[in-house]
Structures are given as structure tokens and as C-alpha cells.
């Protein structure tokens, strides 16, 4: 053993050791690199996107360790780390893990490989689809790419080691499992060279390059290095990493995860005034984890003049566009309604023919006026209604509303209005919600119009019925029979009642009974008064008596009930108006805010808590509206 260093020799040794420790820079990872993209200049600044590949896991581009210069002139920079991309914004990403399960992996090696593969799956972003191929004598697809991490863990847990190593065949099979779009990777874990493959490295490399698939590999163990696998990884833009034990194996997988989601940041550089109007080269260097990574020089052209950025122009108001689109939509809707009315409208003669068809024994008379353009649509509509068995119900509904259309024509009109409303709303709102809302609103709106028209027609009939029956009473007292009195009403009465009684009189002339015809009239117009009057007429016919006195008593009762009904409606008008205001105010305010301050309401329909609050509010409003309508509704 030599003598210890003393005196100046010891100080010299210490100095040389410190020089080696301080003066030697840390070696950078050969696979680590920086890339600069999306360079923009203006306003005395440069703005670009910086992406780091191959950095240690957990590295964040926050500006620390970043050095930027323009042709050797250091510049100030502001770094903004990019937010994590959403699953809908990122392209589809797929990874297939090729795991060596040959006999040499049996025991502790396979256990460590399983644990590292499970940790790799948990560390990957949730949107990455992960598959598994095991390699022994032959490759076997254990799991096709799927985002289900539980299925991947179960597949890894069931692997067993046996046989040889068909590594190249496994890589080829894994590449075939990947989709044809998005980011695609194959990750290989093996502890030795290939022994049983039929594919050659050159053929596998050509397949990976043609499909633009990146290959990353981990050589597990002291004798796992393979020059052919190194060439495959380098040729596809990936890398091979050596791992001697379980800890280094986990670190190697963590590095591959970091390559799957590299750090990205937006960098803003202040350009010195003396470089304005020149061409320069942008250099970027980053020191992270003891390694220094540089980006290739990026040539940039810096405009001359002080205002390099374009002036900020305020966005044009959108209400003129909405007004124009609304005008076009309303005009189109009205034009379509007019054209539809002209094409499928019925004349008075056709109306009378349709009324007589259901009471005569002869074959129904048909007057076809449909154009050739609508004939196919009407035929399809008729078949659809016939299959559902809704013809009679729709005919009755249209009859009550006084809408002079056949069921097929009515369904066709509703469909046209719904489609036009969908197009209009799709131009005003985001196209999918607008289209759905417009179609639903158009369909429900036409149904509401039919119900409103039926209600108003029935109300007008019931309001005019007492005065019309008074005319019948006067005719009976003058010596007319009851059918003659009805005929006098038809010729001299108001249209609302005269038309319905004229239809009943026409039914009697075709062989029907007058009482039955009047009962159908009462049913069409929801008139309890007329139904009770028919019952009184039947009783009078059985027991005898003066029909004019019976009708006069009924008319007086109807008038009293009408006066009481109007009085009740007047007293409840304030309550009904309050119900309308309280029920419509939240909807109107929400529509106004959605039009003027949409960002204020966005959390209400884009977050789970907001959606829950919205559902609860709608349910409470529906319950409150139902309660208010029942409170102010008084039956007479």
C-alpha cells in the first residue's frame, strides 16, 4: 500500500478532483430534444410553441433553466405551460405492449415485468388505447387496444413464461392491431435476442415505417442488447433503453410515458429594437435533470417598424347576422306555408264531399288535386299513418279544429314546418342543439296550434249556442217542426253554430237520426250544454210536452251558466295572468341571458353541478306551474 499524499501533492489531488466534478458538464440524454413550431412575430415580440421530448418524467416547462438567444443576443422570455389537452381535442392515441414471455423470463423477471407494465398502464393518459401481445414460441394477441385499464391489468396478470422468443413476429402482429389514424406506438420489453421469428428485421422496419408507427424498446437484463432492435427503434423515431433491475425497469417505462405526453409550453420573446428588420436565428436551450437539451436553430424574419402587430379590430356585432338569418328563416317559413296551402288546400266543394263520404253507402268520391311533386310524399305519409292506426284520431282532431286537411296532408305540413324551424334554429344556434330544438319546436308548435284552434272554435260555438237556440225556439212557436227550425237556424244563424248544425242536418238527409247527429256535434265542439239539450229532447219525445218550452228553459239555463262562467273568468284573470308571468319569466330571462351573456350561463349546462341544478330547477318550475294552473282553474 503506497504512502499517503502529503503537502502540496494532497492539495493538487483535491484540486484535480474538484475540477473534474465542476468542469465536466452533465451528459444529455441522446433521445432528448426540443422542437420549436408555430413561430409568430409582431408588436416587438416573437411567440412560438416549445415541445420537449425525452425529458425526465414530471418535467414542466415553466421557464426555469431555459436560455434563448437571437444570433447570440440573449433575450427575455415569458413561458406559459400549455394546459392538459381534453380527450375530445387530442387525436386518437394507441399503444400496444409487446411483452417477452419466453422461458428466460420465468420467475422474478416476469414478476417485475408485470409490475412495471401495470404501472405503465396506470401512468398513461386515460384517452390512450392500450393493447397487449405476448411473445414466446409464437406471438399471441392477449388484448386488443382498449381504454379499459382494468382489462389490461387482468390480461397482464394472466401471463406465463415458456418457450422461445419470436420477437419480430410479435412486433409485426402488434403493428397490425393499431388503428390507421392518430398517434401509434409499439413498446417492446425483452430480455434477449430473437430465436423463433419468421419475419426479418428489415421487413418489420419497412412495415413500421410505412404505417408511421413509433417503436420504443426496453432491453431487460445484462445480455438483452440487440443491434437490430436498436436500428428498428431509431428508424421509427423511438429509442431503446437498457434496464438491469426492477427499479430501472420502472424508470424506463416512466421515460416512455413522458414521450407519450411530452411537455408543451408557449414562449413569448421580447425582440431587441436593434434587430428589427433583420433575419436572425432563434436558439433555445433547456437544462433539466442535470442534462442540457438544445433545439435546432430556427430562422426567423423580424419585420421593421415599431408596430409589428396588426391593430386589434373589435369584433363586429353579431345581431345583424342573427336578424338577417331570422328574416330569411321567417320568410322561408311563410312562403312554404303559402305554397303548401295552395298545393294541398281544399275547396268548399271538397269539404262537403268529405263530410258526406262517411254517411253515404256509395263509394267515396275522391277529388285529386295533389301535384306530382307532393304525390309521393302524401303516399308515404298515408302509409305511415295507416301503419300506426292513427287515421281516425287525426281526422277527429282536425275536424274539431276546423282544419280542412286530410291526415296525410296535416302530417306532411307538420313535417315541413318542423324541418324549416330546424334549419332556422341551426343557423342561429350551434347546429346540432339548434336543429334538434327547431325540429322539436316546429312539431310541437303545429300540434299546439291545432289544439288552440280547436279550443277557440269550441268556445265560440258554446258562446253563440244560446242565441242560436233562441232562434230555434222562435221558429217552433211559429209552427215549424224541429228539423225545419234547425234548417232556419242554418240559413239565418252565425257561421260558428250554423255550420255545425248544417252538417248535422245533412246527416239526417242521408238517413241518420237528428239526435245522434246533434250528439256528434256536441262531441266535436266539447259542448256539454248541447249534449244535455239532446238528452232533454229525447225525454220530451218519450213523455210528451211542448218542445219550445223545454228548449226555452235550456236556453235560459245556458245563458245563466255563461254569465257565471264569464264572471268567474273575470275574477280569476289576475291569478291566471300571475301564473303566466311567473311561469314565463324564468324562461324569458334565461333566453335573454343566453343571447347576450352566454358565457355567464355556460357553467349551468357544461358542468355536472350545473346540469343537476338545471334539472332540479326545471322539475320545480314544472310542479309550480302545474299547481298555479290548478289553483286558478274554476269549473262552472
XYZ file of C-alpha atoms in Angstrom:
636
model
C 0.000 0.000 0.000
C 1.520 3.398 -1.044
C 2.374 6.255 1.302
C -0.392 8.810 1.864
C -0.285 12.070 -0.024
C 1.158 14.912 1.986
C 1.887 18.577 1.456
C 1.375 20.058 -1.966
C 0.679 16.656 -3.544
C -2.542 16.286 -1.498
C -3.751 19.772 -2.423
C -3.035 19.035 -6.101
C -5.141 15.846 -5.993
C -8.061 17.671 -4.352
C -7.908 20.432 -6.978
C -7.914 17.975 -9.867
C -10.900 16.100 -8.380
C -12.905 19.344 -7.942
C -12.090 20.369 -11.480
C -13.431 17.083 -12.765
C -16.607 17.400 -10.703
C -17.318 21.043 -11.565
C -15.922 21.495 -15.031
C -17.428 18.452 -16.727
C -20.999 19.163 -17.934
C -23.770 16.587 -17.451
C -24.259 14.411 -20.469
C -27.614 14.907 -22.108
C -29.941 12.025 -22.952
C -29.264 11.224 -26.613
C -33.016 10.824 -27.265
C -33.959 14.118 -25.588
C -34.687 17.017 -27.898
C -36.565 20.323 -28.172
C -38.713 21.387 -31.085
C -39.904 24.888 -31.986
C -43.090 25.342 -34.008
C -45.735 27.935 -34.825
C -43.439 30.981 -34.759
C -45.353 34.284 -34.903
C -43.898 37.792 -34.786
C -45.485 41.145 -34.128
C -45.558 44.010 -31.666
C -41.819 43.691 -30.934
C -42.257 40.062 -29.801
C -41.801 36.522 -31.033
C -44.281 33.850 -29.977
C -43.759 30.146 -30.561
C -44.651 26.692 -29.209
C -41.868 24.721 -27.466
C -42.154 20.918 -27.150
C -39.700 18.780 -25.158
C -39.146 15.103 -25.951
C -37.282 12.586 -23.825
C -37.029 14.678 -20.650
C -37.259 13.047 -17.211
C -40.822 12.266 -16.073
C -42.590 15.116 -14.302
C -40.625 17.847 -16.099
C -42.663 21.029 -16.578
C -41.686 23.799 -18.975
C -42.042 26.759 -16.627
C -39.097 28.885 -17.783
C -36.514 27.686 -15.252
C -33.351 26.519 -16.981
C -34.455 27.952 -20.335
C -31.951 30.052 -22.314
C -32.993 31.767 -25.562
C -30.949 33.981 -27.889
C -31.211 35.565 -31.335
C -27.919 35.303 -33.179
C -26.085 35.167 -29.854
C -28.030 38.061 -28.271
C -29.803 36.864 -25.087
C -33.476 37.832 -24.959
C -36.122 37.920 -22.249
C -38.806 35.268 -22.449
C -42.136 34.522 -20.785
C -43.167 30.871 -20.609
C -46.785 29.707 -20.255
C -47.163 25.924 -19.774
C -49.901 24.601 -22.045
C -52.936 23.104 -20.274
C -53.587 19.402 -20.460
C -55.490 18.652 -23.687
C -59.025 17.343 -23.408
C -59.983 13.918 -24.678
C -62.053 15.447 -27.462
C -59.285 17.826 -28.609
C -56.398 15.319 -28.792
C -56.067 12.889 -31.706
C -56.620 9.205 -31.094
C -53.604 7.549 -29.490
C -52.948 3.786 -29.365
C -50.127 1.767 -27.795
C -49.513 -1.999 -27.979
C -47.124 -3.519 -25.417
C -45.113 -6.494 -26.720
C -44.029 -8.446 -23.629
C -41.412 -11.220 -23.793
C -42.872 -14.302 -22.051
C -40.196 -16.783 -23.120
C -38.718 -19.323 -20.681
C -35.831 -16.984 -19.791
C -38.352 -14.536 -18.228
C -39.690 -17.104 -15.760
C -39.637 -16.174 -12.108
C -38.605 -12.807 -10.697
C -38.048 -11.248 -14.124
C -41.617 -11.854 -15.277
C -42.979 -10.655 -11.927
C -41.016 -7.393 -12.197
C -42.073 -7.010 -15.854
C -45.747 -7.445 -14.911
C -45.494 -4.852 -12.142
C -43.730 -2.359 -14.428
C -46.279 -2.921 -17.234
C -49.170 -2.327 -14.810
C -47.542 0.887 -13.573
C -47.011 1.964 -17.184
C -50.713 1.451 -17.924
C -51.746 3.492 -14.861
C -49.397 6.341 -15.789
C -50.642 6.661 -19.375
C -53.332 9.298 -20.116
C -56.855 7.924 -19.888
C -57.560 8.542 -23.601
C -54.701 6.263 -24.778
C -55.918 2.876 -26.030
C -53.647 0.118 -24.717
C -53.203 -3.416 -26.101
C -51.026 -6.425 -25.187
C -49.152 -9.044 -27.246
C -47.204 -11.844 -25.527
C -44.180 -13.366 -27.264
C -42.887 -16.892 -26.720
C -42.550 -19.551 -29.450
C -45.266 -17.632 -31.324
C -46.843 -14.225 -30.728
C -50.313 -14.162 -29.170
C -52.753 -11.250 -29.008
C -53.813 -11.094 -25.361
C -55.760 -7.807 -25.560
C -56.697 -5.573 -28.477
C -56.183 -1.816 -27.861
C -58.788 -0.532 -25.399
C -59.032 2.333 -22.879
C -60.155 -0.185 -20.218
C -57.206 -0.294 -17.773
C -58.838 -2.983 -15.644
C -58.934 -5.328 -18.640
C -55.250 -4.620 -19.314
C -54.242 -5.369 -15.724
C -56.200 -8.629 -15.822
C -54.527 -9.591 -19.121
C -51.038 -8.902 -17.712
C -51.752 -10.869 -14.534
C -52.563 -13.996 -16.550
C -49.255 -14.157 -18.475
C -46.990 -17.223 -18.052
C -43.388 -17.749 -19.219
C -42.444 -20.648 -21.520
C -40.733 -21.484 -24.817
C -38.550 -19.394 -27.108
C -38.704 -15.803 -28.392
C -40.456 -14.781 -31.649
C -39.822 -11.091 -31.043
C -40.000 -9.718 -34.612
C -43.193 -11.648 -35.301
C -44.659 -10.113 -32.136
C -43.766 -6.580 -33.273
C -45.388 -7.218 -36.658
C -48.558 -8.578 -35.006
C -48.697 -5.584 -32.634
C -48.410 -3.127 -35.532
C -51.376 -4.826 -37.196
C -53.558 -4.178 -34.110
C -53.102 -0.404 -34.293
C -55.649 1.849 -35.945
C -54.869 3.692 -39.163
C -55.241 7.183 -37.666
C -53.810 9.118 -34.731
C -50.586 8.592 -32.773
C -49.476 4.925 -32.722
C -46.707 3.257 -30.735
C -45.334 -0.219 -30.121
C -43.455 -0.760 -26.841
C -41.253 -3.879 -26.653
C -39.926 -5.449 -23.428
C -37.480 -8.362 -23.929
C -34.592 -9.924 -22.052
C -32.826 -11.499 -25.012
C -32.388 -11.832 -28.743
C -34.951 -13.205 -31.183
C -34.819 -17.013 -31.680
C -38.009 -18.158 -33.444
C -39.309 -15.343 -35.713
C -40.129 -15.900 -39.365
C -40.083 -12.137 -40.111
C -36.790 -10.336 -40.698
C -35.854 -7.028 -39.032
C -35.777 -5.337 -42.439
C -39.357 -6.418 -43.238
C -40.597 -5.325 -39.799
C -38.822 -1.983 -40.155
C -40.415 -1.381 -43.563
C -43.872 -2.201 -42.138
C -43.413 0.191 -39.193
C -42.095 2.972 -41.409
C -44.898 2.553 -43.941
C -47.552 2.673 -41.214
C -45.763 5.536 -39.385
C -45.635 3.569 -36.131
C -43.085 4.539 -33.462
C -41.196 1.691 -31.746
C -39.819 2.058 -28.213
C -37.959 -0.800 -26.587
C -36.618 -1.843 -23.193
C -33.728 -4.300 -23.049
C -34.207 -6.035 -19.687
C -31.091 -7.680 -18.328
C -27.337 -7.603 -18.905
C -27.459 -9.680 -22.134
C -30.584 -8.128 -23.661
C -28.979 -5.691 -26.093
C -29.996 -6.245 -29.729
C -28.476 -4.127 -32.537
C -31.408 -4.992 -34.809
C -33.942 -3.695 -32.258
C -31.838 -0.555 -31.787
C -31.986 0.058 -35.554
C -35.763 -0.508 -35.602
C -36.310 1.999 -32.791
C -34.014 4.608 -34.344
C -35.622 4.197 -37.765
C -39.107 4.924 -36.398
C -38.187 7.883 -34.170
C -38.238 5.826 -30.954
C -35.483 4.682 -28.647
C -34.115 1.605 -26.849
C -33.474 1.814 -23.101
C -31.477 -0.647 -21.028
C -32.823 -1.787 -17.655
C -30.792 -4.039 -15.373
C -33.191 -4.417 -12.429
C -36.786 -3.788 -11.382
C -36.168 -0.148 -10.369
C -34.501 0.779 -13.656
C -37.278 -1.063 -15.486
C -39.915 1.167 -13.853
C -37.810 4.232 -14.688
C -37.571 3.125 -18.325
C -41.347 2.801 -18.561
C -41.724 6.246 -16.953
C -39.499 7.706 -19.653
C -41.681 6.126 -22.347
C -44.768 7.612 -20.682
C -43.111 11.035 -20.780
C -42.523 10.569 -24.511
C -46.221 9.764 -24.946
C -47.229 13.125 -23.435
C -44.257 15.488 -23.855
C -44.272 18.848 -22.038
C -45.512 21.741 -24.183
C -45.332 25.464 -23.483
C -45.981 28.763 -25.246
C -42.976 31.083 -25.196
C -43.123 34.848 -25.785
C -39.789 36.572 -26.512
C -39.154 40.339 -26.428
C -37.126 41.281 -29.524
C -34.418 43.970 -29.087
C -35.095 47.107 -31.107
C -31.783 46.864 -32.958
C -32.846 43.528 -34.515
C -35.992 44.964 -36.129
C -35.988 44.460 -39.893
C -33.344 41.719 -39.836
C -33.193 37.964 -40.321
C -31.966 36.081 -37.274
C -31.645 32.518 -35.984
C -33.537 31.536 -32.857
C -31.618 29.253 -30.466
C -33.290 27.543 -27.497
C -31.534 25.524 -24.768
C -33.020 23.870 -21.689
C -31.292 22.437 -18.642
C -33.405 19.900 -16.777
C -32.458 16.987 -14.557
C -28.756 17.684 -14.951
C -28.959 17.439 -18.759
C -28.830 20.247 -21.303
C -31.036 19.907 -24.376
C -30.957 22.241 -27.356
C -33.262 22.851 -30.284
C -32.107 23.214 -33.843
C -31.655 26.812 -34.920
C -34.878 28.288 -36.290
C -34.541 31.134 -38.835
C -36.975 33.997 -38.215
C -37.667 37.232 -40.093
C -38.305 40.206 -37.823
C -40.354 42.965 -39.507
C -39.147 46.539 -39.421
C -41.114 49.416 -37.894
C -42.453 49.931 -34.399
C -45.974 48.463 -34.717
C -45.168 44.888 -35.734
C -48.538 43.538 -34.658
C -51.720 44.216 -36.547
C -54.129 46.591 -34.870
C -56.754 44.998 -32.698
C -60.045 45.260 -34.503
C -63.114 44.835 -32.314
C -65.340 42.001 -33.462
C -68.334 43.019 -35.467
C -71.658 42.722 -33.641
C -73.491 39.501 -34.376
C -77.047 40.795 -34.069
C -77.230 41.944 -37.733
C -76.319 38.398 -38.781
C -78.952 36.953 -36.461
C -81.519 39.454 -37.727
C -80.761 38.617 -41.348
C -80.889 34.878 -40.739
C -84.102 35.252 -38.751
C -85.689 37.286 -41.524
C -84.662 34.710 -44.110
C -85.961 31.870 -41.957
C -89.303 33.544 -41.250
C -89.725 34.452 -44.914
C -88.932 30.904 -45.973
C -91.368 29.536 -43.420
C -94.168 31.822 -44.561
C -93.500 31.118 -48.233
C -93.527 27.372 -47.586
C -96.792 27.686 -45.655
C -98.423 29.625 -48.508
C -97.175 27.166 -51.133
C -98.306 24.215 -49.025
C -101.720 25.781 -48.569
C -102.078 26.368 -52.297
C -100.956 22.850 -53.110
C -102.993 20.890 -50.583
C -105.793 23.336 -49.688
C -109.370 22.204 -50.067
C -112.236 23.985 -51.743
C -115.710 24.228 -50.236
C -116.960 21.548 -52.628
C -114.274 19.126 -51.483
C -115.166 19.873 -47.867
C -118.805 18.951 -48.402
C -117.798 15.797 -50.292
C -115.595 14.689 -47.426
C -118.391 15.332 -44.913
C -120.823 13.273 -46.954
C -118.440 10.375 -47.563
C -118.732 8.991 -44.044
C -122.561 8.900 -44.124
C -123.397 7.623 -47.605
C -123.391 3.974 -48.642
C -121.969 4.676 -52.081
C -118.221 4.530 -52.706
C -116.431 7.622 -51.537
C -115.972 10.328 -54.108
C -112.399 11.496 -54.499
C -111.227 14.745 -55.953
C -107.481 14.506 -56.513
C -105.799 17.842 -56.760
C -102.325 16.976 -55.477
C -99.445 17.903 -57.710
C -96.994 15.314 -58.889
C -94.362 16.788 -56.575
C -96.395 16.082 -53.439
C -97.982 12.826 -54.508
C -95.087 10.644 -53.380
C -94.783 12.482 -50.069
C -98.525 12.199 -49.422
C -98.433 8.485 -50.222
C -95.580 7.913 -47.771
C -97.405 9.925 -45.117
C -100.607 7.933 -45.637
C -98.757 4.628 -45.286
C -97.029 5.802 -42.084
C -100.322 6.912 -40.504
C -102.098 3.729 -41.577
C -99.420 1.531 -40.009
C -99.800 3.308 -36.668
C -103.606 3.251 -36.841
C -103.976 6.986 -36.164
C -106.133 7.952 -39.128
C -109.433 8.169 -37.231
C -107.918 10.074 -34.312
C -106.166 12.620 -36.529
C -109.319 13.107 -38.593
C -111.296 13.792 -35.414
C -108.678 16.259 -34.157
C -108.630 18.130 -37.458
C -112.419 18.125 -37.518
C -112.582 19.710 -34.055
C -110.097 22.398 -35.081
C -111.846 23.108 -38.375
C -108.617 22.465 -40.318
C -109.572 21.486 -43.847
C -106.815 18.938 -44.481
C -106.619 15.171 -44.682
C -104.496 13.363 -42.048
C -101.685 12.682 -44.539
C -101.646 16.326 -45.622
C -101.609 17.510 -41.999
C -98.677 15.260 -41.093
C -96.833 16.487 -44.186
C -97.417 20.116 -43.195
C -96.176 19.420 -39.650
C -93.060 17.720 -41.008
C -92.304 20.629 -43.354
C -92.724 23.207 -40.597
C -90.512 21.167 -38.245
C -87.740 20.883 -40.847
C -87.857 24.599 -41.686
C -87.773 25.514 -37.997
C -84.815 23.154 -37.532
C -82.882 24.857 -40.334
C -83.657 28.293 -38.886
C -82.548 27.365 -35.372
C -79.443 25.608 -36.715
C -78.360 28.918 -38.290
C -78.969 30.887 -35.082
C -77.596 28.386 -32.524
C -74.912 25.673 -32.541
C -76.079 23.456 -35.360
C -76.834 20.205 -33.503
C -78.752 21.659 -30.494
C -80.382 24.211 -32.806
C -81.503 21.534 -35.248
C -82.965 19.337 -32.507
C -84.628 22.278 -30.771
C -86.061 23.629 -34.024
C -87.457 20.277 -35.177
C -88.978 19.593 -31.762
C -90.360 23.135 -31.505
C -91.824 23.051 -35.015
C -93.524 19.712 -34.455
C -94.905 20.639 -31.028
C -95.811 24.139 -32.222
C -98.060 22.867 -35.006
C -99.726 20.496 -32.556
C -100.271 23.389 -30.156
C -101.727 25.494 -32.952
C -104.222 22.737 -33.768
C -105.252 22.413 -30.118
C -105.536 26.188 -29.705
C -107.694 26.454 -32.802
C -109.938 23.617 -31.594
C -110.303 25.289 -28.179
C -111.203 28.674 -29.656
C -113.670 27.112 -32.084
C -115.375 25.178 -29.295
C -115.502 28.300 -27.103
C -117.026 30.361 -29.918
C -119.603 27.630 -30.539
C -120.593 27.458 -26.880
C -120.818 31.252 -26.605
C -123.123 31.518 -29.637
C -125.217 28.423 -28.866
C -127.852 30.106 -26.577
C -128.674 32.821 -29.119
C -128.865 30.240 -31.907
C -131.222 28.036 -29.880
C -133.401 31.077 -29.154
C -133.919 31.314 -32.920
C -134.947 27.628 -32.914
C -137.446 28.345 -30.087
C -138.960 31.220 -32.058
C -139.303 29.011 -35.138
C -141.007 26.256 -33.123
C -143.509 28.745 -31.702
C -144.240 29.908 -35.229
C -145.377 26.396 -36.172
C -142.177 24.959 -37.637
C -141.199 21.372 -36.925
C -137.915 20.736 -35.162
C -135.974 19.839 -38.392
C -137.462 22.926 -40.097
C -136.403 25.066 -37.148
C -132.863 23.679 -37.466
C -132.922 24.484 -41.200
C -133.980 28.051 -40.371
C -131.041 28.303 -37.956
C -128.665 27.066 -40.650
C -129.899 29.668 -43.146
C -130.014 32.649 -40.765
C -127.638 31.884 -37.869
C -123.981 32.823 -37.351
C -121.325 30.742 -39.071
C -119.827 29.151 -35.956
C -123.095 27.430 -34.998
C -124.848 27.402 -38.372
C -122.059 25.377 -39.993
C -122.143 22.665 -37.344
C -125.944 22.420 -37.320
C -125.903 22.399 -41.146
C -123.602 19.392 -41.004
C -125.978 17.637 -38.582
C -128.931 18.429 -40.841
C -127.025 16.986 -43.825
C -126.509 13.751 -41.877
C -130.269 13.425 -41.286
C -130.937 13.860 -45.001
C -128.655 10.881 -45.626
C -130.693 8.683 -43.284
C -129.241 9.464 -39.858
C -131.146 10.456 -36.739
C -131.168 14.129 -35.765
C -130.426 13.430 -32.093
C -127.401 11.287 -32.964
C -126.143 13.952 -35.359
C -126.520 16.614 -32.655
C -124.648 14.411 -30.171
C -121.732 14.133 -32.628
C -121.829 17.905 -32.990
C -121.653 18.264 -29.195
C -118.703 15.849 -29.054
C -116.790 17.699 -31.802
C -117.209 21.023 -30.002
C -116.889 19.737 -26.423
C -120.313 21.209 -25.631
C -121.899 19.736 -22.532
C -124.814 22.156 -22.955
C -125.754 20.712 -26.345
C -125.378 17.148 -25.046
C -127.755 17.892 -22.173
C -130.149 19.566 -24.616
C -130.241 16.438 -26.765
C -130.982 14.398 -23.641
C -133.855 16.774 -22.817
C -135.217 16.469 -26.368
C -135.197 12.665 -26.094
C -137.006 12.804 -22.750
C -139.604 15.218 -24.172
C -140.131 12.924 -27.155
C -140.833 9.973 -24.834
C -143.034 11.689 -22.228
C -144.535 14.436 -24.384
C -144.904 18.154 -23.794
C -144.104 21.402 -25.547
C -140.619 21.226 -27.122
C -140.386 25.022 -27.328
C -140.787 25.332 -23.537
C -138.121 22.689 -22.951
C -135.707 24.489 -25.288
C -136.516 27.873 -23.737
C -135.758 26.558 -20.256
C -132.486 25.069 -21.532
C -131.552 28.337 -23.252
C -132.142 30.324 -20.065
C -130.013 27.862 -18.103
C -127.226 28.156 -20.678
C -127.321 31.945 -20.510
C -127.100 31.910 -16.722
C -124.196 29.474 -16.800
C -122.486 31.585 -19.476
C -122.834 34.740 -17.363
C -121.495 32.903 -14.311
C -118.581 31.486 -16.331
C -117.613 34.922 -17.651
C -117.878 36.360 -14.138
C -115.567 33.659 -12.769
C -113.061 34.227 -15.578
C -113.036 37.926 -14.782
C -112.422 37.267 -11.091
C -109.634 34.754 -11.824
C -107.960 36.856 -14.539
C -105.396 38.281 -12.125
C -104.429 34.820 -10.893
C -104.150 33.435 -14.401
C -102.028 36.387 -15.504
C -99.778 35.906 -12.462
C -99.383 32.234 -13.344
C -98.366 33.142 -16.905
C -95.889 35.778 -15.706
C -94.329 33.601 -13.007
C -94.098 30.619 -15.361
C -92.720 32.540 -18.320
C -90.335 34.939 -16.577
C -87.540 32.364 -15.869
C -87.685 31.132 -19.459
C -87.606 34.660 -20.880
C -84.727 35.740 -18.612
C -82.754 32.588 -19.463
C -83.280 33.169 -23.192
C -82.181 36.803 -22.866
C -79.053 35.872 -20.889
C -78.226 33.064 -23.325
C -78.382 35.539 -26.202
C -76.468 38.401 -24.586
C -74.199 36.792 -21.940
C -73.839 33.169 -22.942
C -70.565 32.729 -21.036
C -72.412 33.615 -17.822
C -74.801 30.651 -18.268
C -72.242 28.220 -19.730
C -71.392 26.527 -16.384
C -75.091 25.758 -15.997
C -75.091 23.314 -18.915
C -71.416 22.308 -19.179
C -70.653 21.152 -15.615
C -72.203 18.242 -13.672
C -73.262 20.517 -10.807
C -74.831 22.996 -13.222
C -76.729 20.259 -15.042
C -78.034 18.901 -11.745
C -79.192 22.375 -10.715
C -80.813 22.884 -14.110
C -82.738 19.594 -13.883
C -83.936 20.386 -10.356
C -84.992 23.891 -11.413
C -86.945 22.583 -14.408
C -88.738 19.998 -12.264
C -89.609 22.590 -9.616
C -90.837 25.031 -12.267
C -92.991 22.332 -13.845
C -94.509 21.433 -10.479
C -95.115 25.090 -9.592
C -96.685 25.852 -12.971
C -98.980 22.840 -12.689
C -100.013 23.914 -9.178
C -100.741 27.511 -10.238
C -102.830 26.416 -13.223
C -104.892 24.137 -10.977
C -105.415 26.889 -8.382
C -106.765 29.459 -10.845
C -108.895 26.926 -12.747
C -112.557 27.094 -11.668
C -115.082 24.704 -13.157
C -118.619 26.066 -13.696
